[in-house]
Coordinates of C-alpha atoms and ligand atoms in Angstrom, one line a residue:
X1035 CA 0.0 0.0 0.0
X1036 CA 1.4 3.4 -0.8
X1037 CA 2.3 5.7 2.0
X1038 CA -0.4 8.2 1.0
X1039 CA -3.1 5.5 1.0
X1040 CA -1.9 4.3 4.5
X1041 CA -2.4 7.7 5.9
X1042 CA -5.8 8.1 4.4
X1043 CA -7.1 4.6 5.4
X1044 CA -6.5 5.5 9.0
X1045 CA -8.6 8.6 8.8
X1046 CA -12.2 8.8 10.1
X1047 CA -14.1 12.1 9.7
X1048 CA -17.5 12.3 11.2
X1049 CA -20.0 14.8 12.6
X1050 CA -21.9 14.4 15.8
X1051 CA -25.5 15.6 15.6
X1052 CA -28.2 15.9 18.3
X1053 CA -30.9 18.1 19.6
X1054 CA -29.5 20.5 22.2
X1055 CA -29.0 18.9 25.6
X1056 CA -29.0 15.3 24.3
X1057 CA -25.4 15.0 25.3
X1058 CA -23.3 15.8 22.2
X1059 CA -20.7 17.8 24.1
X1060 CA -20.5 15.2 26.9
X1061 CA -20.0 12.4 24.4
X1062 CA -17.4 14.4 22.4
X1063 CA -15.5 15.1 25.6
X1064 CA -15.4 11.4 26.5
X1065 CA -14.2 10.5 23.1
X1066 CA -11.4 13.0 23.4
X1067 CA -10.5 11.6 26.8
X1068 CA -10.0 8.2 25.2
X1069 CA -7.8 9.7 22.5
X1070 CA -5.8 11.5 25.2
X1071 CA -6.5 14.8 23.4
X1072 CA -7.7 16.3 26.6
X1073 CA -7.0 15.2 30.1
X1074 CA -9.9 16.5 32.0
X1075 CA -13.6 16.4 31.4
X1076 CA -15.2 19.8 31.1
X1077 CA -12.5 21.1 28.8
X1078 CA -14.6 21.2 25.6
X1079 CA -17.2 23.7 26.6
X1080 CA -18.1 25.6 29.8
X1081 CA -21.0 24.7 32.0
X1082 CA -24.4 25.9 31.0
X1083 CA -24.2 28.9 33.3
X1084 CA -21.2 30.1 31.3
X1085 CA -22.9 29.8 27.9
X1086 CA -23.8 33.0 26.2
X1087 CA -27.3 34.5 26.1
X1088 CA -28.8 35.2 22.7
X1089 CA -28.7 38.9 23.0
X1090 CA -25.2 39.1 24.3
X1091 CA -23.5 39.4 21.0
X1092 CA -20.4 41.1 22.3
X1093 CA -19.9 38.2 24.6
X1094 CA -20.3 35.8 21.6
X1095 CA -17.6 37.8 19.9
X1096 CA -15.3 37.3 22.8
X1097 CA -16.0 33.6 22.8
X1098 CA -15.4 33.3 19.1
X1099 CA -12.0 31.9 19.7
X1100 CA -13.6 28.9 21.4
X1101 CA -16.2 28.4 18.7
X1102 CA -13.5 28.5 16.0
X1103 CA -11.3 26.0 17.7
X1104 CA -14.2 23.6 18.4
X1105 CA -15.2 23.5 14.8
X1106 CA -13.2 20.4 14.3
X1107 CA -11.3 18.3 16.8
X1108 CA -8.6 15.9 15.7
X1109 CA -7.2 13.1 17.9
X1110 CA -5.6 9.7 17.6
X1111 CA -6.9 6.5 19.0
X1112 CA -5.4 3.0 18.4
X1113 CA -3.8 4.0 15.2
X1114 CA -6.7 5.9 13.8
X1115 CA -6.6 9.6 13.1
X1116 CA -10.0 10.9 14.0
X1117 CA -11.6 14.2 13.0
X1118 CA -14.8 15.1 14.9
X1119 CA -16.8 17.9 13.2
X1120 CA -18.8 19.9 15.7
X1121 CA -22.2 20.9 14.5
X1122 CA -23.2 24.1 16.2
X1123 CA -26.4 23.8 18.1
X1124 CA -28.3 25.9 20.6
X1125 CA -28.4 29.6 19.6
X1126 CA -25.5 29.0 17.2
X1127 CA -27.6 26.7 15.1
X1128 CA -27.3 28.0 11.5
X1129 CA -26.6 26.9 8.0
X1130 CA -23.1 26.1 9.1
X1131 CA -24.5 23.3 11.1
X1132 CA -25.9 21.8 7.9
X1133 CA -22.9 22.5 5.8
X1134 CA -20.6 20.8 8.3
X1135 CA -22.4 17.6 7.4
X1136 CA -21.3 18.0 3.8
X1137 CA -17.7 17.6 5.0
X1138 CA -18.3 14.4 7.1
X1139 CA -18.0 10.8 5.9
X1140 CA -20.5 9.6 8.6
X1141 CA -22.6 10.9 11.4
X1142 CA -23.2 10.0 15.0
X1143 CA -26.7 10.9 16.2
X1144 CA -27.0 11.3 19.9
X1145 CA -30.5 10.8 21.3
X1146 CA -31.7 11.5 24.8
X1147 CA -33.3 8.2 25.9
X1148 CA -36.1 9.9 27.8
X1149 CA -37.0 12.2 24.9
X1150 CA -36.4 10.2 21.7
X1151 CA -36.2 11.9 18.3
X1152 CA -36.4 15.7 18.7
X1153 CA -36.8 18.5 16.3
X1154 CA -33.2 19.5 15.5
X1155 CA -32.1 15.9 15.2
X1156 CA -34.9 15.4 12.6
X1157 CA -33.6 18.4 10.5
X1158 CA -30.0 17.3 10.6
X1159 CA -30.9 13.8 9.9
X1160 CA -32.5 14.9 6.6
X1161 CA -29.2 16.3 5.4
X1162 CA -27.4 13.0 6.3
X1163 CA -30.0 11.1 4.3
X1164 CA -29.5 13.4 1.4
X1165 CA -25.8 12.5 1.4
X1166 CA -26.4 8.7 2.0
X1167 CA -23.7 8.7 4.7
X1168 CA -23.6 6.0 7.4
X1169 CA -25.5 7.1 10.6
X1170 CA -24.7 5.7 14.0
X1171 CA -27.1 6.2 16.9
X1172 CA -26.0 6.6 20.5
X1173 CA -28.9 6.5 22.9
X1174 CA -27.7 8.5 25.8
X1175 CA -28.7 9.1 29.4
X1176 CA -29.6 5.5 30.2
X1177 CA -28.7 6.3 33.8
X1178 CA -32.0 8.3 33.8
X1179 CA -35.5 7.0 33.3
X1180 CA -35.8 6.3 29.7
X1181 CA -38.5 5.3 27.2
X1182 CA -38.9 1.7 26.3
X1183 CA -36.0 0.7 24.0
X1184 CA -38.2 -1.0 21.5
X1185 CA -40.3 2.2 21.3
X1186 CA -37.2 4.3 20.8
X1187 CA -36.1 2.1 17.9
X1188 CA -39.6 2.2 16.4
X1189 CA -39.6 6.0 16.6
X1190 CA -36.3 6.3 14.9
X1191 CA -37.5 3.9 12.2
X1192 CA -40.8 5.6 11.7
X1193 CA -39.9 9.2 12.0
X1194 CA -36.5 9.1 10.3
X1195 CA -37.2 6.3 7.8
X1196 CA -34.0 4.3 8.6
X1197 CA -33.8 0.8 9.9
X1198 CA -32.0 0.1 13.1
X1199 CA -29.7 -2.6 14.4
X1200 CA -29.0 -2.5 18.2
X1201 CA -25.4 -3.5 18.7
X1202 CA -26.1 -3.7 22.4
X1203 CA -29.2 -3.7 24.5
X1204 CA -30.0 -1.9 27.8
X1205 CA -30.9 -3.7 31.0
X1206 CA -33.3 -1.3 32.8
X1207 CA -32.9 2.4 33.0
X1208 CA -32.6 5.2 35.6
X1209 CA -32.0 4.0 39.1
X1210 CA -32.6 0.5 37.8
X1211 CA -30.0 0.7 35.0
X1212 CA -27.9 -2.4 35.2
X1213 CA -25.8 -2.2 32.1
X1214 CA -25.9 -3.4 28.5
X1215 CA -25.8 -6.7 26.7
X1216 CA -23.4 -6.9 23.8
X1217 CA -25.1 -8.9 21.0
X1218 CA -22.0 -9.9 19.2
X1219 CA -19.9 -11.1 22.2
X1220 CA -23.0 -12.2 24.1
X1221 CA -21.6 -10.6 27.2
X1222 CA -23.1 -8.2 29.7
X1223 CA -21.3 -5.1 30.7
X1224 CA -22.8 -4.2 34.0
X1225 CA -23.2 -0.7 35.3
X1226 CA -23.0 0.4 38.8
X1227 CA -23.3 4.1 39.6
X1228 CA -20.1 5.0 41.3
X1229 CA -20.8 7.8 43.7
X1230 CA -19.8 11.1 42.3
X1231 CA -16.9 9.9 40.4
X1232 CA -18.9 10.0 37.1
X1233 CA -17.2 6.8 36.0
X1234 CA -19.2 3.6 36.1
X1235 CA -17.7 0.2 36.8
X1236 CA -18.0 -2.4 34.1
X1237 CA -18.1 -6.1 34.8
X1238 CA -18.4 -8.7 32.0
X1239 CA -20.7 -11.7 32.3
X1240 CA -22.3 -14.3 30.1
X1241 CA -26.0 -14.5 29.6
X1242 CA -26.1 -18.1 30.7
X1243 CA -23.9 -17.3 33.8
X1244 CA -25.7 -18.6 36.9
X1245 CA -24.5 -15.6 38.9
X1246 CA -26.4 -13.2 36.5
X1247 CA -29.4 -13.1 38.8
X1248 CA -27.2 -11.7 41.5
X1249 CA -25.7 -9.1 39.2
X1250 CA -28.8 -7.8 37.5
X1251 CA -31.7 -9.3 39.4
X1252 CA -33.9 -12.2 38.3
X1253 CA -36.6 -10.0 36.8
X1254 CA -34.1 -8.1 34.6
X1255 CA -32.5 -11.4 33.7
X1256 CA -35.8 -12.7 32.4
X1257 CA -36.7 -9.5 30.6
X1258 CA -33.3 -9.4 28.9
X1259 CA -33.6 -13.0 27.8
X1260 CA -37.0 -12.3 26.3
X1261 CA -35.8 -9.1 24.6
X1262 CA -32.8 -10.7 23.1
X1263 CA -34.9 -13.6 21.8
X1264 CA -37.2 -11.1 20.2
X1265 CA -34.4 -9.1 18.6
X1266 CA -32.6 -12.2 17.3
X1267 CA -35.8 -13.6 15.9
X1268 CA -37.6 -10.7 14.5
X1269 CA -35.1 -7.8 14.3
X1270 CA -33.1 -6.6 11.4
X1271 CA -30.0 -8.6 10.4
X1272 CA -26.7 -6.8 10.6
X1273 CA -25.7 -5.8 7.0
X1274 CA -22.6 -3.7 6.6
X1275 CA -23.5 -2.8 3.1
X1276 CA -26.8 -1.2 4.3
X1277 CA -24.9 0.6 7.1
X1278 CA -22.4 2.0 4.5
X1279 CA -25.3 3.3 2.4
X1280 CA -27.0 5.0 5.4
X1281 CA -30.0 2.6 5.3
X1282 CA -29.3 0.8 8.6
X1283 CA -28.2 2.6 11.7
X1284 CA -26.2 0.6 14.3
X1285 CA -27.6 1.6 17.7
X1286 CA -25.7 1.8 21.0
X1287 CA -27.1 2.4 24.4
X1288 CA -25.0 4.2 27.1
X1289 CA -24.5 7.1 29.4
X1290 CA -22.0 9.6 28.3
X1291 CA -21.9 11.4 31.6
X1292 CA -20.9 8.3 33.5
X1293 CA -18.6 7.2 30.7
X1294 CA -20.6 4.0 30.3
X1295 CA -20.8 2.4 26.9
X1296 CA -18.6 5.0 25.3
X1297 CA -15.5 2.9 24.7
X1298 CA -17.4 -0.1 23.2
X1299 CA -19.2 2.5 21.0
X1300 CA -15.9 4.0 19.9
X1301 CA -14.4 0.6 19.1
X1302 CA -17.3 -0.7 17.1
X1303 CA -17.8 2.6 15.4
X1304 CA -14.2 2.7 14.2
X1305 CA -14.6 -0.8 12.8
X1306 CA -17.8 0.1 10.9
X1307 CA -17.3 3.7 9.8
X1308 CA -15.6 4.2 6.4
X1309 CA -12.3 5.9 5.7
X1310 CA -12.6 8.9 3.4
X1311 CA -14.8 8.1 0.5
X1312 CA -14.7 9.0 -3.2
X1313 CA -16.5 12.3 -3.9
X1314 CA -18.4 13.3 -7.0
X1315 CA -17.0 16.1 -9.0
X1316 CA -18.0 17.6 -12.4
X1317 CA -15.0 15.8 -14.0
X1318 CA -16.2 12.4 -12.7
X1319 CA -15.1 10.9 -9.4
X1320 CA -12.3 12.1 -7.1
X1321 CA -10.5 9.2 -5.3
X1322 CA -9.1 10.2 -1.9
X1323 CA -5.8 8.3 -2.6
X1324 CA -5.2 10.2 -5.9
X1325 CA -1.8 11.9 -5.8
X1326 CA -3.2 15.3 -6.6
X1327 CA -4.5 17.5 -3.7
X1328 CA -8.1 18.7 -3.8
X1329 CA -10.4 20.2 -1.2
X1330 CA -13.7 22.2 -1.0
X1331 CA -14.8 25.1 1.2
X1332 CA -17.6 24.3 3.5
X1333 CA -17.5 27.0 6.1
X1334 CA -16.3 30.6 6.2
X1335 CA -15.9 32.4 9.5
X1336 CA -15.7 36.1 9.4
X1337 CA -13.2 37.8 11.6
X1338 CA -15.1 40.0 14.0
X1339 CA -12.1 42.3 14.5
X1340 CA -12.6 45.4 12.3
X1341 CA -8.9 45.8 12.0
X1342 CA -8.6 42.4 10.3
X1343 CA -11.0 42.1 7.5
X1344 CA -9.7 38.6 6.7
X1345 CA -11.8 35.5 7.3
X1346 CA -11.1 32.0 8.2
X1347 CA -12.1 29.5 5.6
X1348 CA -12.5 25.8 6.4
X1349 CA -11.8 23.2 3.8
X1350 CA -12.3 19.5 3.7
X1351 CA -9.4 17.7 1.9
X1352 CA -10.9 15.2 -0.5
X1353 CA -7.8 13.8 -2.1
X1354 CA -4.0 13.7 -1.9
X1355 CA -1.7 15.4 0.6
X1356 CA -1.7 19.0 1.5
X1357 CA 1.7 20.5 2.1
X1358 CA 2.3 23.9 3.6
X1359 CA 3.4 26.5 0.9
X1360 CA 2.3 24.3 -2.0
X1361 CA 0.8 26.1 -4.9
X1362 CA -2.9 25.5 -5.5
X1363 CA -5.5 26.5 -8.0
X1364 CA -8.7 28.2 -6.8
X1365 CA -10.9 26.8 -9.5
X1366 CA -13.7 29.4 -9.3
X1367 CA -11.4 32.4 -9.9
X1368 CA -8.9 30.5 -12.0
X1369 CA -6.1 32.0 -9.8
X1370 CA -3.1 30.1 -8.6
X1371 CA -2.1 30.8 -5.0
X1372 CA -0.6 29.6 -1.8
X1373 CA -2.9 29.0 1.2
X1374 CA -2.0 31.3 4.0
X1375 CA -1.3 30.0 7.5
X1376 CA -3.0 26.6 7.1
X1377 CA -4.0 25.4 10.5
X1378 CA -5.6 22.5 12.2
X1379 CA -7.4 22.3 15.5
X1380 CA -6.2 19.8 18.1
X1381 CA -8.8 20.0 20.8
X1382 CA -8.2 23.5 22.4
X1383 CA -5.1 24.3 20.4
X1384 CA -4.9 25.8 17.0
X1385 CA -1.6 25.0 15.3
X1386 CA 0.0 25.8 12.0
X1387 CA 0.4 22.6 10.0
X1388 CA 3.0 21.3 7.6
X1389 CA 0.9 18.6 6.0
X1390 CA -2.6 17.1 6.0
X1391 CA -4.3 14.3 4.2
X1392 CA -7.7 13.5 2.5
X1393 CA -10.3 13.4 5.3
X1394 CA -8.7 16.2 7.3
X1395 CA -10.1 19.7 7.7
X1396 CA -7.8 22.7 7.4
X1397 CA -8.5 26.4 8.2
X1398 CA -6.8 29.0 6.1
X1399 CA -6.8 32.8 6.2
X1400 CA -8.8 34.2 3.3
X1401 CA -8.6 37.7 2.1
X1402 CA -12.1 37.4 0.8
X1403 CA -11.9 35.3 -2.4
X1404 CA -13.5 32.1 -1.3
X1405 CA -17.2 31.2 -1.3
X1406 CA -19.0 28.3 0.2
X1407 CA -18.6 25.2 -2.1
X1408 CA -15.5 26.5 -3.9
X1409 CA -12.8 24.0 -5.0
X1410 CA -9.1 24.3 -4.4
X1411 CA -6.8 21.8 -6.1
X1412 CA -3.4 21.0 -7.4
X1413 CA -2.9 23.0 -10.7
X1414 CA -1.7 19.7 -12.2
X1415 CA -5.1 18.1 -12.1
X1416 CA -8.2 20.3 -12.1
X1417 CA -11.3 19.0 -10.4
X1418 CA -14.5 20.9 -9.5
X1419 CA -16.6 19.6 -6.7
X1420 CA -20.4 19.9 -6.9
X1421 CA -21.5 22.9 -4.9
X1422 CA -23.0 22.8 -1.5
X1423 CA -26.8 23.0 -1.5
X1424 CA -28.5 26.0 -0.1
X1425 CA -30.5 25.0 3.0
X1426 CA -33.9 26.3 3.8
X1427 CA -33.9 29.3 6.2
X1428 CA -36.7 29.3 8.8
X1429 CA -36.7 32.9 10.0
X1430 CA -37.3 35.9 7.7
X1431 CA -37.2 39.6 8.1
X1432 CA -37.5 42.6 5.8
X1433 CA -34.4 44.7 6.2
X1434 CA -33.9 48.3 5.1
X1435 CA -31.3 51.0 5.8
X1436 CA -32.1 53.8 8.3
X1437 CA -30.2 56.4 6.3
X1438 CA -30.9 56.6 2.6
X1439 CA -27.5 58.0 1.9
X1440 CA -26.0 54.7 3.0
X1441 CA -27.6 52.7 0.1
X1442 CA -24.3 51.7 -1.4
X1443 CA -22.8 50.4 1.8
X1444 CA -26.1 48.6 2.5
X1445 CA -26.0 46.8 -0.8
X1446 CA -22.3 45.9 -0.4
X1447 CA -22.7 44.7 3.2
X1448 CA -25.8 42.5 2.5
X1449 CA -24.2 41.0 -0.6
X1450 CA -20.9 40.3 1.1
X1451 CA -22.4 38.8 4.2
X1452 CA -24.7 36.7 2.0
X1453 CA -21.7 35.5 -0.1
X1454 CA -20.0 34.3 3.1
X1455 CA -23.1 32.2 3.6
X1456 CA -24.1 33.8 7.0
X1457 CA -27.5 34.9 5.7
X1458 CA -29.6 34.4 2.5
X1459 CA -31.0 37.3 0.8
X1460 CA -34.1 37.5 -1.3
X1461 CA -36.0 40.3 -3.0
X1462 CA -39.6 40.9 -3.8
X1463 CA -40.0 40.6 -7.6
X1464 CA -39.7 43.9 -9.4
X1465 CA -38.3 45.9 -6.5
X1466 CA -34.9 47.5 -6.2
X1467 CA -32.3 47.0 -3.5
X1468 CA -33.8 49.6 -1.1
X1469 CA -34.9 46.7 1.0
X1470 CA -34.2 43.0 1.0
X1471 CA -35.7 40.0 2.7
X1472 CA -33.2 38.2 4.8
X1473 CA -33.6 34.5 5.6
X1474 CA -31.6 32.7 8.3
X1475 CA -31.6 29.2 9.7
X1476 CA -31.0 30.3 13.4
X1477 CA -32.3 33.6 14.8
X1478 CA -28.9 34.5 16.2
X1479 CA -27.8 35.2 12.6
X1480 CA -30.0 38.2 12.6
X1481 CA -28.1 39.7 15.4
X1482 CA -24.8 38.8 13.9
X1483 CA -25.9 40.4 10.7
X1484 CA -27.1 43.6 12.3
X1485 CA -23.9 43.9 14.4
X1486 CA -21.7 43.4 11.4
X1487 CA -23.6 45.9 9.2
X1488 CA -23.1 48.5 11.8
X1489 CA -19.5 47.8 12.7
X1490 CA -18.1 46.7 9.4
X1491 CA -20.2 48.7 6.9
X1492 CA -21.3 51.6 9.1
X1493 CA -25.0 51.0 8.2
X1494 CA -27.8 51.0 10.7
X1495 CA -30.7 48.8 9.6
X1496 CA -34.3 48.5 10.4
X1497 CA -35.5 44.9 10.8
X1498 CA -39.2 44.0 10.4
X1499 CA -39.8 40.3 11.2
X1500 CA -42.0 38.4 8.7
X1501 CA -44.4 35.7 9.7
X1502 CA -43.0 32.9 7.5
X1503 CA -41.2 29.8 8.6
X1504 CA -40.9 27.7 5.4
X1505 CA -39.3 28.4 2.1
X1506 CA -39.5 26.3 -1.1
X1507 CA -37.6 26.7 -4.3
X1508 CA -39.9 26.4 -7.4
X1509 CA -38.4 23.6 -9.4
X1510 CA -41.2 23.3 -12.0
X1511 CA -44.2 25.4 -12.5
X1512 CA -47.1 25.0 -14.8
X1513 CA -47.4 28.7 -15.4
X1514 CA -45.7 32.1 -14.7
X1515 CA -45.0 32.0 -10.9
X1516 CA -47.0 35.3 -10.4
X1517 CA -50.1 33.6 -11.7
X1518 CA -50.0 30.6 -9.3
X1519 CA -52.9 30.2 -7.1
X1520 CA -51.6 30.9 -3.6
X1521 CA -53.2 31.5 -0.2
X1522 CA -53.1 35.1 1.0
X1523 CA -50.4 34.4 3.5
X1524 CA -48.0 32.9 1.0
X1525 CA -45.3 35.2 -0.4
X1526 CA -43.5 35.0 -3.7
X1527 CA -39.8 36.2 -3.7
X1528 CA -36.7 35.8 -5.9
X1529 CA -33.2 35.1 -5.0
X1530 CA -30.3 37.0 -6.6
X1531 CA -30.0 34.5 -9.3
X1532 CA -33.6 35.4 -10.2
X1533 CA -35.0 32.0 -9.2
X1534 CA -38.5 32.2 -7.9
X1535 CA -39.3 31.0 -4.4
X1536 CA -42.3 30.8 -2.1
X1537 CA -42.5 31.7 1.6
X1538 CA -45.1 29.9 3.7
X1539 CA -46.3 30.4 7.2
X1540 CA -47.3 26.7 7.7
X1541 CA -46.8 23.3 6.2
X1542 CA -50.5 23.3 5.5
X1543 CA -50.0 26.2 3.1
X1544 CA -47.4 24.3 1.2
X1545 CA -49.7 21.4 0.6
X1546 CA -52.5 23.8 -0.3
X1547 CA -50.2 25.4 -3.0
X1548 CA -49.2 22.0 -4.6
X1549 CA -52.9 20.8 -4.4
X1550 CA -54.2 23.9 -6.2
X1551 CA -51.5 24.1 -8.8
X1552 CA -51.0 20.7 -10.5
X1553 CA -47.5 20.5 -12.0
X1554 CA -46.0 22.7 -9.3
X1555 CA -42.8 21.1 -7.9
X1556 CA -41.3 22.6 -4.8
X1557 CA -37.9 21.8 -3.3
X1558 CA -36.5 22.2 0.2
X1559 CA -32.9 22.5 -0.9
X1560 CA -31.5 24.4 -3.8
X1561 CA -28.7 22.5 -5.6
X1562 CA -27.8 25.3 -8.0
Ligands
G4P901 P1 -25.5 19.0 24.1 O1 -24.0 19.3 23.8 O2 -26.1 18.0 23.2 O3 -26.3 20.2 24.2 O4 -25.6 18.4 25.6 P2 -24.5 18.4 26.8 O5 -23.4 17.4 26.5 O6 -24.1 19.8 27.1 O7 -25.4 17.8 27.9 C1 -26.6 18.4 28.4 C2 -26.9 18.0 29.8 O8 -27.1 16.6 29.9 C3 -25.7 18.3 30.7 O9 -26.2 18.6 32.0 C4 -25.0 17.0 30.8 O10 -24.2 16.9 32.0 C5 -26.2 16.1 30.8 N1 -25.8 14.7 30.4 C6 -25.1 14.4 29.3 N2 -25.0 13.0 29.2 C7 -25.6 12.5 30.2 C8 -25.9 11.2 30.7 O11 -25.4 10.2 30.1 N3 -26.6 11.1 31.8 C9 -27.1 12.1 32.5 N4 -27.8 11.9 33.6 N5 -26.9 13.4 32.1 C10 -26.2 13.6 31.0 P3 -26.4 20.1 32.5 O12 -26.8 20.0 34.0 O13 -27.3 20.8 31.6 O14 -25.0 20.7 32.4 P4 -23.7 20.5 33.2 O15 -23.9 21.4 34.4 O16 -23.6 19.0 33.6 O17 -22.6 20.9 32.3

């Protein structure tokens, strides 16, 4: 095997997705502890009381250093080089959260065992499905009272439309949580809450072991035997091919906080999750082990310091090896360049790197030439990756400038910020740029936008919230969009490529529009 291939085969690049509070940060932290990347729990993110409030934008700016470094975490474990992509949640939930998934080769979905599938998981899950990447499920907080595990699996299957394969199975939950049964080794790993140490003890035992009654109680023993019989008889078969295609999700039960079930999860996950995969590009397919370097931009982070207009651009390497100071081609502008100060994040540290391989993420300083979805590659072999889709914003506002003399700056600011991908801008058909409709995925983006317009472009804006929550791109229409039959609370807008779109206040209205206009095809993502 070539040296390059060896490096790439060892890489695993995945995103962790969850609804806020399901335990994504806690699980990430525990994974990093195994890798030795951090040596103390609590190092990844502060306690909730330290987390910023929505309105406290200045604080957010101060904390930006943290959010930049936590965008991707790299660590090594048993010969693997693991890249965990953080998907911003809470108030930071934005299009970036979706875009990050475009850079991952697989996803780990953390679910709170007492809550099941929640809203944000649903949304993120849709993006994973669109990409057909393998999805692993970690059902967390088994040390608290949980829903019935069969019901949890049924909910995942019904709501998310993916089949499940429990790799292990829980014995009780909450105060009665006794551990998990590993279906492949046919062993029990027993759990006993260990005071305040937040580290559970694990004892292994066979299902036929006579001492099992003592360990988990006769009732649990009986329930477990019945459950396993049911799973082995009627459940899904394990099929690696289906896992790789994202059609079957291996499920693990555990408790991240007490560090129970995390190590078996990590070990199984590393066996099942793929090394960097081939990516589609306009020229055909791009093989990760190809000698020529290639990468695409999936995230741009503006520098909030006015004195430094530069931005940090994150790229996912898709093929070859990146070397510091190598000459690359920025495909969209046709310019050859050297990437400035390439850096990688190792847990808390940001460091300048000398080299990186397919699967890795690098951040580079960007004087303002990159856009989301752009390709950077070796000038010897040009490839162009398919762009990153535009995801549907959920909050909309009409924006205008307070001072009419500031029109030029207003246009420049909105266009530039939109180009970075922080907001999406739309216009009402046949109106000028005096006002625009801004759409965002997370409401915090409005505040970021307002702050940046004032500080970077010196424009004060007036924001009038609009009552829409759904946007659809018109893919096919039987007639001129203006003549479509639409309910009075549906709005027609255009993006700046002059595509027509519809804004709706409810899902009911979307159905109404497609019912009343046969031949109208609407899309939730725009792949232009
Ligand atoms: P998130 O990143 O998905 O938003 O979730 P995070 O890890 O921050 O966890 C949310 C809360 O759930 C935290 O409690 C965390 O300690 C708790 N938690 C995570 N995993 C488990 C688990 O396996 N069992 C139990 N019982 N709790 C768990 P918090 O009180 O909100 O914050 P903190 O004060 O502990 O930081």
